[in-house]
Amino acid sequence: MTDNNSPEPRPGFFRRVWNGFWSTSGVVTVGFTLIAGFLAGIIFWGGFHWSMEMTNTEEFCTGCHTMETNLGEYRETIHYNNRSGVRAICSDCHVPKEWNHKVKAKIMAVKDVYHEVMGTIDTPEKYEDHRLSMAAQTWRKMKKSDSRECRNCHKFDYMDFPVQEARAADAHQRAIDDDMTCIDCHQGIAHQLPEGYQEKYKSVVEDLAADTGNQDGKTVSFAALRAFLGGDDATDVTER
Ligand code: HEC
Ligand code: HEC
Ligand code: HEC
Ligand code: HEC
């Protein structure tokens, strides 16, 4: 029982694609598709990359954050002007460097455009009213990321403790031992601190502790932090 007489079966789908691919017109079509895709990719990627870079410049941020409050305050600080001439600009502290975190931060920042249009912080008075809550949002991010953006430039591993002031070296040793992070002690490093910031900072940390648990053990040693902020030198450290 053979079916010699029946017509040759129609080749399967993959076979047809395979054959089509190797036919001359197939090769040309596929070739064009690939090249077009490649070019579109470059243009899209380039544009995307460009916008990611452009939105990281100081000019971009200060386009909205023009008031004395942001730019003016920051110009008074060591990250703008110092003996070595190395600067940290807005995005160095506020926008992550790592790709995935960066894209996420950019997407989250779209809400700023909404608030800009709504005029949420468009006068110095409104800014001051809103400052503590904005600072708290920033602290929360920094605390959660273990001050990742600070650590892009500063690392305990490379700090020469003997060269630091005793107070700094002691605090930093303690920071390492107690698993504390930069923003625990260095609030107000680039901007003025509003009234009541210490209470607010504590509540940010407590909320985080409640919300996140102890994220991979890295985020905080909350007990140590609370003990520290309650300690004698708490105000010395933070009021600067
Ligand atoms: C389109 C105008 C606009 C631009 C551009 C802009 N911002 Fe903002 N930003 C705002 C407004 C308005 C708020 C207040 C939003 C709110 O209440 O949440 C804000 C809030 C913030 C906050 C407070 C905390 C937070 O996460 O909301 C930080 C920090 C900040 N901006 C930093 C930056 C940096 C850094 C850049 C540049 C990379 C930048 N902004 C660019 C308008 C802008
Ligand atoms: C782009 C790199 C960069 C980033 C990001 C950065 N810093 Fe700095 N920081 C510097 C430089 C440069 C100096 C000044 C060094 C000098 O004294 O010449 C400095 C100085 C300091 C000082 C010394 C202040 C003083 O009065 O002597 C402290 C404290 C500090 N940074 C904390 C921080 C914290 C906290 C963050 C994160 C919120 C941070 N830095 C983010 C580069 C950076
Ligand atoms: C336990 C509190 C504490 C923590 C956490 C902490 N610091 Fe400090 N830091 C201090 C104190 C106190 C000083 C000395 C007074 C001052 O400059 O504020 C200091 C000083 C500094 C200085 C200036 C050193 C000098 O000799 O000029 C730098 C830079 C600095 N800290 C960066 C950091 C960075 C970056 C982190 C996170 C990786 C960090 N600190 C974490 C308390 C702390
Ligand atoms: C050295 C790191 C650093 C630099 C540079 C920096 N910031 Fe900040 N920024 C912070 C920290 C830390 C906070 C959280 C509040 C605090 O501790 O002062 C903050 C808070 C803010 C807030 C919330 C409101 C407030 O006043 O606290 C805004 C808005 C903001 N930054 C915008 C900017 C803009 C715009 C620039 C550039 C002109 C800039 N920042 C440069 C570290 C930095």
Short mmCIF file of N, CA, C and O in Angstrom, two decimals, residues 28-127:
data_model
loop_
_atom_site.label_atom_id
_atom_site.label_comp_id
_atom_site.label_asym_id
_atom_site.label_seq_id
_atom_site.Cartn_x
_atom_site.Cartn_y
_atom_site.Cartn_z
N VAL A 28 17.27 38.98 -0.73
CA VAL A 28 17.25 40.44 -0.85
C VAL A 28 16.28 41.03 0.18
O VAL A 28 16.61 41.96 0.91
N THR A 29 15.06 40.43 0.26
CA THR A 29 14.06 40.98 1.18
C THR A 29 14.56 40.94 2.62
O THR A 29 14.53 41.93 3.35
N VAL A 30 15.06 39.75 2.98
CA VAL A 30 15.52 39.60 4.36
C VAL A 30 16.68 40.57 4.63
O VAL A 30 16.74 41.24 5.65
N GLY A 31 17.55 40.67 3.63
CA GLY A 31 18.71 41.57 3.78
C GLY A 31 18.26 42.99 4.04
O GLY A 31 18.70 43.63 4.99
N PHE A 32 17.29 43.45 3.21
CA PHE A 32 16.79 44.81 3.39
C PHE A 32 16.16 45.01 4.75
O PHE A 32 16.36 46.02 5.41
N THR A 33 15.38 44.00 5.15
CA THR A 33 14.70 44.12 6.44
C THR A 33 15.72 44.29 7.55
O THR A 33 15.58 45.13 8.44
N LEU A 34 16.75 43.46 7.47
CA LEU A 34 17.77 43.52 8.52
C LEU A 34 18.45 44.89 8.54
O LEU A 34 18.63 45.50 9.59
N ILE A 35 18.83 45.36 7.34
CA ILE A 35 19.53 46.64 7.28
C ILE A 35 18.64 47.77 7.78
O ILE A 35 19.05 48.60 8.59
N ALA A 36 17.36 47.75 7.31
CA ALA A 36 16.43 48.80 7.73
C ALA A 36 16.25 48.76 9.24
O ALA A 36 16.29 49.79 9.92
N GLY A 37 16.10 47.55 9.77
CA GLY A 37 15.92 47.40 11.21
C GLY A 37 17.13 47.91 11.97
O GLY A 37 17.01 48.62 12.98
N PHE A 38 18.29 47.59 11.42
CA PHE A 38 19.53 48.00 12.05
C PHE A 38 19.64 49.54 12.10
O PHE A 38 19.93 50.13 13.14
N LEU A 39 19.32 50.16 10.96
CA LEU A 39 19.39 51.63 10.90
C LEU A 39 18.38 52.27 11.84
O LEU A 39 18.70 53.18 12.60
N ALA A 40 17.16 51.73 11.81
CA ALA A 40 16.12 52.28 12.69
C ALA A 40 16.58 52.16 14.13
O ALA A 40 16.41 53.07 14.94
N GLY A 41 17.20 51.01 14.42
CA GLY A 41 17.71 50.77 15.77
C GLY A 41 18.71 51.82 16.18
O GLY A 41 18.64 52.39 17.27
N ILE A 42 19.64 52.11 15.26
CA ILE A 42 20.67 53.10 15.59
C ILE A 42 20.04 54.47 15.84
O ILE A 42 20.37 55.16 16.81
N ILE A 43 19.10 54.83 14.94
CA ILE A 43 18.48 56.16 15.08
C ILE A 43 17.68 56.24 16.38
O ILE A 43 17.83 57.16 17.16
N PHE A 44 16.90 55.19 16.64
CA PHE A 44 16.09 55.18 17.85
C PHE A 44 16.99 55.20 19.08
O PHE A 44 16.85 56.00 19.99
N TRP A 45 17.97 54.31 19.06
CA TRP A 45 18.87 54.17 20.20
C TRP A 45 19.63 55.47 20.44
O TRP A 45 19.73 55.97 21.55
N GLY A 46 20.11 56.06 19.35
CA GLY A 46 20.86 57.30 19.44
C GLY A 46 19.99 58.39 20.05
O GLY A 46 20.39 59.08 20.97
N GLY A 47 18.76 58.50 19.56
CA GLY A 47 17.84 59.53 20.04
C GLY A 47 17.52 59.32 21.51
O GLY A 47 17.51 60.24 22.31
N PHE A 48 17.31 58.06 21.84
CA PHE A 48 16.99 57.69 23.21
C PHE A 48 18.16 58.05 24.12
O PHE A 48 18.02 58.70 25.15
N HIS A 49 19.33 57.66 23.66
CA HIS A 49 20.53 57.89 24.44
C HIS A 49 20.77 59.38 24.60
O HIS A 49 21.09 59.86 25.67
N TRP A 50 20.54 60.10 23.51
CA TRP A 50 20.72 61.55 23.54
C TRP A 50 19.79 62.17 24.55
O TRP A 50 20.18 63.00 25.36
N SER A 51 18.52 61.73 24.54
CA SER A 51 17.58 62.36 25.47
C SER A 51 17.92 61.99 26.91
O SER A 51 17.75 62.77 27.83
N MET A 52 18.44 60.78 27.11
CA MET A 52 18.85 60.39 28.46
C MET A 52 19.99 61.29 28.94
O MET A 52 20.05 61.68 30.10
N GLU A 53 20.92 61.60 28.04
CA GLU A 53 22.06 62.44 28.40
C GLU A 53 21.62 63.89 28.60
O GLU A 53 22.00 64.55 29.55
N MET A 54 20.80 64.35 27.65
CA MET A 54 20.38 65.75 27.68
C MET A 54 19.64 66.06 28.98
O MET A 54 19.83 67.11 29.58
N THR A 55 18.80 65.12 29.41
CA THR A 55 18.01 65.37 30.62
C THR A 55 18.85 65.19 31.89
O THR A 55 18.33 65.23 32.98
N ASN A 56 20.14 64.96 31.73
CA ASN A 56 21.01 64.86 32.90
C ASN A 56 21.85 66.13 33.11
O ASN A 56 22.58 66.22 34.07
N THR A 57 21.74 67.09 32.20
CA THR A 57 22.60 68.26 32.33
C THR A 57 22.06 69.22 33.39
O THR A 57 20.87 69.21 33.71
N GLU A 58 22.96 70.02 33.91
CA GLU A 58 22.57 71.00 34.91
C GLU A 58 21.58 72.00 34.30
O GLU A 58 20.61 72.41 34.94
N GLU A 59 21.80 72.36 33.03
CA GLU A 59 20.92 73.31 32.36
C GLU A 59 19.50 72.78 32.33
O GLU A 59 18.54 73.51 32.52
N PHE A 60 19.37 71.49 32.08
CA PHE A 60 18.02 70.91 32.01
C PHE A 60 17.32 71.03 33.36
O PHE A 60 16.20 71.52 33.45
N CYS A 61 17.98 70.62 34.42
CA CYS A 61 17.35 70.64 35.75
C CYS A 61 17.04 72.06 36.17
O CYS A 61 15.94 72.35 36.67
N THR A 62 18.00 72.96 35.95
CA THR A 62 17.80 74.32 36.44
C THR A 62 16.87 75.10 35.52
O THR A 62 16.45 76.20 35.86
N GLY A 63 16.52 74.51 34.37
CA GLY A 63 15.49 75.10 33.53
C GLY A 63 14.21 75.26 34.35
O GLY A 63 13.47 76.23 34.20
N CYS A 64 13.94 74.31 35.22
CA CYS A 64 12.78 74.42 36.12
C CYS A 64 13.22 74.85 37.51
O CYS A 64 12.60 75.72 38.11
N HIS A 65 14.26 74.23 38.00
CA HIS A 65 14.70 74.54 39.37
C HIS A 65 15.61 75.76 39.34
O HIS A 65 16.78 75.69 39.69
N THR A 66 15.04 76.88 38.89
CA THR A 66 15.86 78.06 38.67
C THR A 66 16.05 78.89 39.92
O THR A 66 17.04 79.56 40.08
N MET A 67 15.05 78.85 40.78
CA MET A 67 15.02 79.79 41.89
C MET A 67 16.28 79.72 42.73
O MET A 67 16.93 78.70 42.81
N GLU A 68 16.55 80.81 43.39
CA GLU A 68 17.63 80.87 44.37
C GLU A 68 17.67 79.61 45.21
O GLU A 68 18.72 79.10 45.54
N THR A 69 16.49 79.14 45.56
CA THR A 69 16.40 78.00 46.46
C THR A 69 17.26 76.84 46.02
O THR A 69 17.99 76.29 46.82
N ASN A 70 17.18 76.44 44.76
CA ASN A 70 17.98 75.29 44.36
C ASN A 70 19.38 75.66 43.92
O ASN A 70 20.37 75.28 44.53
N LEU A 71 19.43 76.44 42.85
CA LEU A 71 20.72 76.72 42.26
C LEU A 71 21.58 77.57 43.21
O LEU A 71 22.75 77.29 43.44
N GLY A 72 20.96 78.60 43.78
CA GLY A 72 21.68 79.50 44.67
C GLY A 72 22.28 78.80 45.87
O GLY A 72 23.46 78.93 46.16
N GLU A 73 21.46 77.99 46.53
CA GLU A 73 21.94 77.27 47.71
C GLU A 73 23.08 76.35 47.37
O GLU A 73 24.09 76.28 48.07
N TYR A 74 22.90 75.65 46.29
CA TYR A 74 23.88 74.64 45.91
C TYR A 74 25.23 75.30 45.55
O TYR A 74 26.29 74.76 45.85
N ARG A 75 25.15 76.51 44.98
CA ARG A 75 26.38 77.20 44.62
C ARG A 75 27.24 77.54 45.83
O ARG A 75 28.43 77.80 45.70
N GLU A 76 26.62 77.56 47.01
CA GLU A 76 27.36 77.86 48.23
C GLU A 76 28.06 76.63 48.76
O GLU A 76 28.76 76.71 49.76
N THR A 77 27.83 75.48 48.18
CA THR A 77 28.32 74.24 48.81
C THR A 77 29.58 73.70 48.15
O THR A 77 29.93 74.07 47.03
N ILE A 78 30.18 72.77 48.87
CA ILE A 78 31.45 72.18 48.44
C ILE A 78 31.32 71.41 47.13
O ILE A 78 32.30 71.25 46.41
N HIS A 79 30.12 70.95 46.81
CA HIS A 79 30.00 70.18 45.57
C HIS A 79 29.97 71.07 44.33
O HIS A 79 30.03 70.58 43.21
N TYR A 80 29.85 72.39 44.56
CA TYR A 80 29.89 73.31 43.42
C TYR A 80 31.29 73.89 43.27
O TYR A 80 31.81 74.05 42.17
N ASN A 81 31.89 74.17 44.40
CA ASN A 81 33.12 74.92 44.40
C ASN A 81 34.04 74.35 45.47
O ASN A 81 33.68 74.33 46.63
N ASN A 82 35.21 73.85 45.09
CA ASN A 82 36.10 73.30 46.12
C ASN A 82 37.55 73.36 45.64
O ASN A 82 37.82 73.68 44.49
N ARG A 83 38.44 73.02 46.54
CA ARG A 83 39.85 73.21 46.19
C ARG A 83 40.30 72.33 45.03
O ARG A 83 41.22 72.64 44.32
N SER A 84 39.66 71.18 44.82
CA SER A 84 40.12 70.31 43.73
C SER A 84 39.42 70.56 42.40
O SER A 84 39.85 70.02 41.38
N GLY A 85 38.36 71.36 42.40
CA GLY A 85 37.70 71.68 41.13
C GLY A 85 36.90 70.53 40.52
O GLY A 85 36.56 70.58 39.35
N VAL A 86 36.61 69.50 41.32
CA VAL A 86 35.75 68.42 40.83
C VAL A 86 34.34 68.71 41.32
O VAL A 86 34.15 68.94 42.50
N ARG A 87 33.38 68.70 40.40
CA ARG A 87 32.02 69.05 40.83
C ARG A 87 31.07 67.86 40.83
O ARG A 87 31.28 66.90 40.10
N ALA A 88 30.05 67.99 41.63
CA ALA A 88 28.91 67.07 41.52
C ALA A 88 27.74 67.94 41.08
O ALA A 88 27.42 68.92 41.74
N ILE A 89 27.14 67.61 39.94
CA ILE A 89 25.99 68.39 39.49
C ILE A 89 24.70 67.70 39.93
O ILE A 89 24.74 66.56 40.43
N CYS A 90 23.57 68.36 39.70
CA CYS A 90 22.27 67.86 40.19
C CYS A 90 22.11 66.35 39.90
O CYS A 90 21.77 65.57 40.79
N SER A 91 22.32 65.99 38.65
CA SER A 91 22.04 64.60 38.28
C SER A 91 23.02 63.62 38.91
O SER A 91 22.69 62.45 39.10
N ASP A 92 24.23 64.07 39.27
CA ASP A 92 25.17 63.15 39.93
C ASP A 92 24.59 62.62 41.23
O ASP A 92 24.82 61.48 41.61
N CYS A 93 23.86 63.49 41.94
CA CYS A 93 23.28 63.07 43.22
C CYS A 93 21.85 62.56 43.07
O CYS A 93 21.39 61.78 43.89
N HIS A 94 21.15 63.00 42.02
CA HIS A 94 19.72 62.68 41.95
C HIS A 94 19.34 61.66 40.90
O HIS A 94 18.22 61.18 40.90
N VAL A 95 20.23 61.36 39.96
CA VAL A 95 19.86 60.40 38.91
C VAL A 95 20.86 59.24 38.93
O VAL A 95 22.06 59.46 38.82
N PRO A 96 20.36 58.03 39.05
CA PRO A 96 21.26 56.87 39.09
C PRO A 96 22.08 56.75 37.81
O PRO A 96 21.65 57.20 36.75
N LYS A 97 23.25 56.13 37.91
CA LYS A 97 24.09 55.90 36.74
C LYS A 97 23.75 54.59 36.06
O LYS A 97 23.86 54.46 34.86
N GLU A 98 23.37 53.61 36.86
CA GLU A 98 23.10 52.29 36.29
C GLU A 98 21.86 52.37 35.42
O GLU A 98 20.87 52.97 35.78
N TRP A 99 21.98 51.70 34.29
CA TRP A 99 20.98 51.76 33.26
C TRP A 99 19.55 51.53 33.75
O TRP A 99 18.68 52.38 33.58
N ASN A 100 19.29 50.41 34.40
CA ASN A 100 17.91 50.08 34.79
C ASN A 100 17.36 51.08 35.80
O ASN A 100 16.23 51.54 35.67
N HIS A 101 18.17 51.46 36.77
CA HIS A 101 17.72 52.43 37.77
C HIS A 101 17.50 53.80 37.11
O HIS A 101 16.61 54.55 37.49
N LYS A 102 18.35 54.09 36.13
CA LYS A 102 18.27 55.38 35.48
C LYS A 102 16.98 55.51 34.68
O LYS A 102 16.27 56.51 34.80
N VAL A 103 16.67 54.48 33.91
CA VAL A 103 15.45 54.53 33.10
C VAL A 103 14.24 54.68 34.02
O VAL A 103 13.34 55.49 33.78
N LYS A 104 14.24 53.95 35.13
CA LYS A 104 13.14 54.02 36.06
C LYS A 104 13.01 55.44 36.65
O LYS A 104 11.91 56.00 36.71
N ALA A 105 14.15 56.02 37.00
CA ALA A 105 14.13 57.37 37.59
C ALA A 105 13.57 58.37 36.59
O ALA A 105 12.82 59.28 36.95
N LYS A 106 13.95 58.20 35.31
CA LYS A 106 13.46 59.14 34.28
C LYS A 106 11.96 59.03 34.13
O LYS A 106 11.26 60.02 33.95
N ILE A 107 11.47 57.81 34.19
CA ILE A 107 10.03 57.63 34.03
C ILE A 107 9.30 58.25 35.23
O ILE A 107 8.32 58.97 35.07
N MET A 108 9.84 58.01 36.42
CA MET A 108 9.21 58.57 37.62
C MET A 108 9.22 60.10 37.58
O MET A 108 8.32 60.75 38.11
N ALA A 109 10.24 60.67 36.94
CA ALA A 109 10.40 62.12 36.93
C ALA A 109 9.35 62.81 36.07
O ALA A 109 9.21 64.04 36.12
N VAL A 110 8.61 62.04 35.29
CA VAL A 110 7.57 62.64 34.45
C VAL A 110 6.57 63.41 35.32
O VAL A 110 6.02 64.42 34.92
N LYS A 111 6.37 62.96 36.55
CA LYS A 111 5.44 63.66 37.45
C LYS A 111 5.90 65.10 37.72
O LYS A 111 5.08 65.96 38.00
N ASP A 112 7.20 65.36 37.64
CA ASP A 112 7.71 66.72 37.83
C ASP A 112 7.11 67.66 36.79
O ASP A 112 6.84 68.83 37.08
N VAL A 113 6.96 67.15 35.57
CA VAL A 113 6.41 67.98 34.50
C VAL A 113 4.98 68.37 34.86
O VAL A 113 4.58 69.53 34.75
N TYR A 114 4.22 67.40 35.37
CA TYR A 114 2.86 67.68 35.81
C TYR A 114 2.86 68.77 36.88
O TYR A 114 2.12 69.75 36.80
N HIS A 115 3.73 68.60 37.90
CA HIS A 115 3.77 69.59 38.98
C HIS A 115 4.27 70.95 38.50
O HIS A 115 3.89 71.97 39.04
N GLU A 116 5.11 70.93 37.48
CA GLU A 116 5.59 72.19 36.92
C GLU A 116 4.41 72.93 36.29
O GLU A 116 4.22 74.13 36.51
N VAL A 117 3.64 72.20 35.52
CA VAL A 117 2.48 72.80 34.86
C VAL A 117 1.49 73.31 35.91
O VAL A 117 0.91 74.39 35.78
N MET A 118 1.33 72.54 36.99
CA MET A 118 0.40 72.92 38.05
C MET A 118 0.97 74.04 38.93
O MET A 118 0.26 74.59 39.76
N GLY A 119 2.26 74.32 38.77
CA GLY A 119 2.88 75.38 39.56
C GLY A 119 3.07 75.04 41.03
O GLY A 119 3.04 75.93 41.89
N THR A 120 3.29 73.76 41.30
CA THR A 120 3.40 73.31 42.70
C THR A 120 4.47 74.05 43.50
O THR A 120 4.29 74.31 44.68
N ILE A 121 5.59 74.37 42.85
CA ILE A 121 6.69 75.02 43.59
C ILE A 121 7.15 76.28 42.86
O ILE A 121 8.34 76.59 42.84
N ASP A 122 6.21 77.01 42.25
CA ASP A 122 6.66 78.11 41.39
C ASP A 122 6.92 79.45 42.10
O ASP A 122 7.25 80.43 41.45
N THR A 123 6.78 79.51 43.41
CA THR A 123 7.23 80.70 44.12
C THR A 123 8.08 80.23 45.30
O THR A 123 7.93 79.09 45.74
N PRO A 124 8.97 81.09 45.80
CA PRO A 124 9.80 80.69 46.93
C PRO A 124 8.97 80.24 48.13
O PRO A 124 9.35 79.32 48.84
N GLU A 125 7.81 80.88 48.33
CA GLU A 125 6.96 80.51 49.47
C GLU A 125 6.42 79.09 49.29
O GLU A 125 6.48 78.27 50.20
N LYS A 126 5.92 78.83 48.09
CA LYS A 126 5.39 77.49 47.83
C LYS A 126 6.51 76.47 47.96
O LYS A 126 6.31 75.37 48.46
N TYR A 127 7.69 76.85 47.49
CA TYR A 127 8.82 75.94 47.58
C TYR A 127 9.08 75.58 49.03
O TYR A 127 9.21 74.41 49.38
#
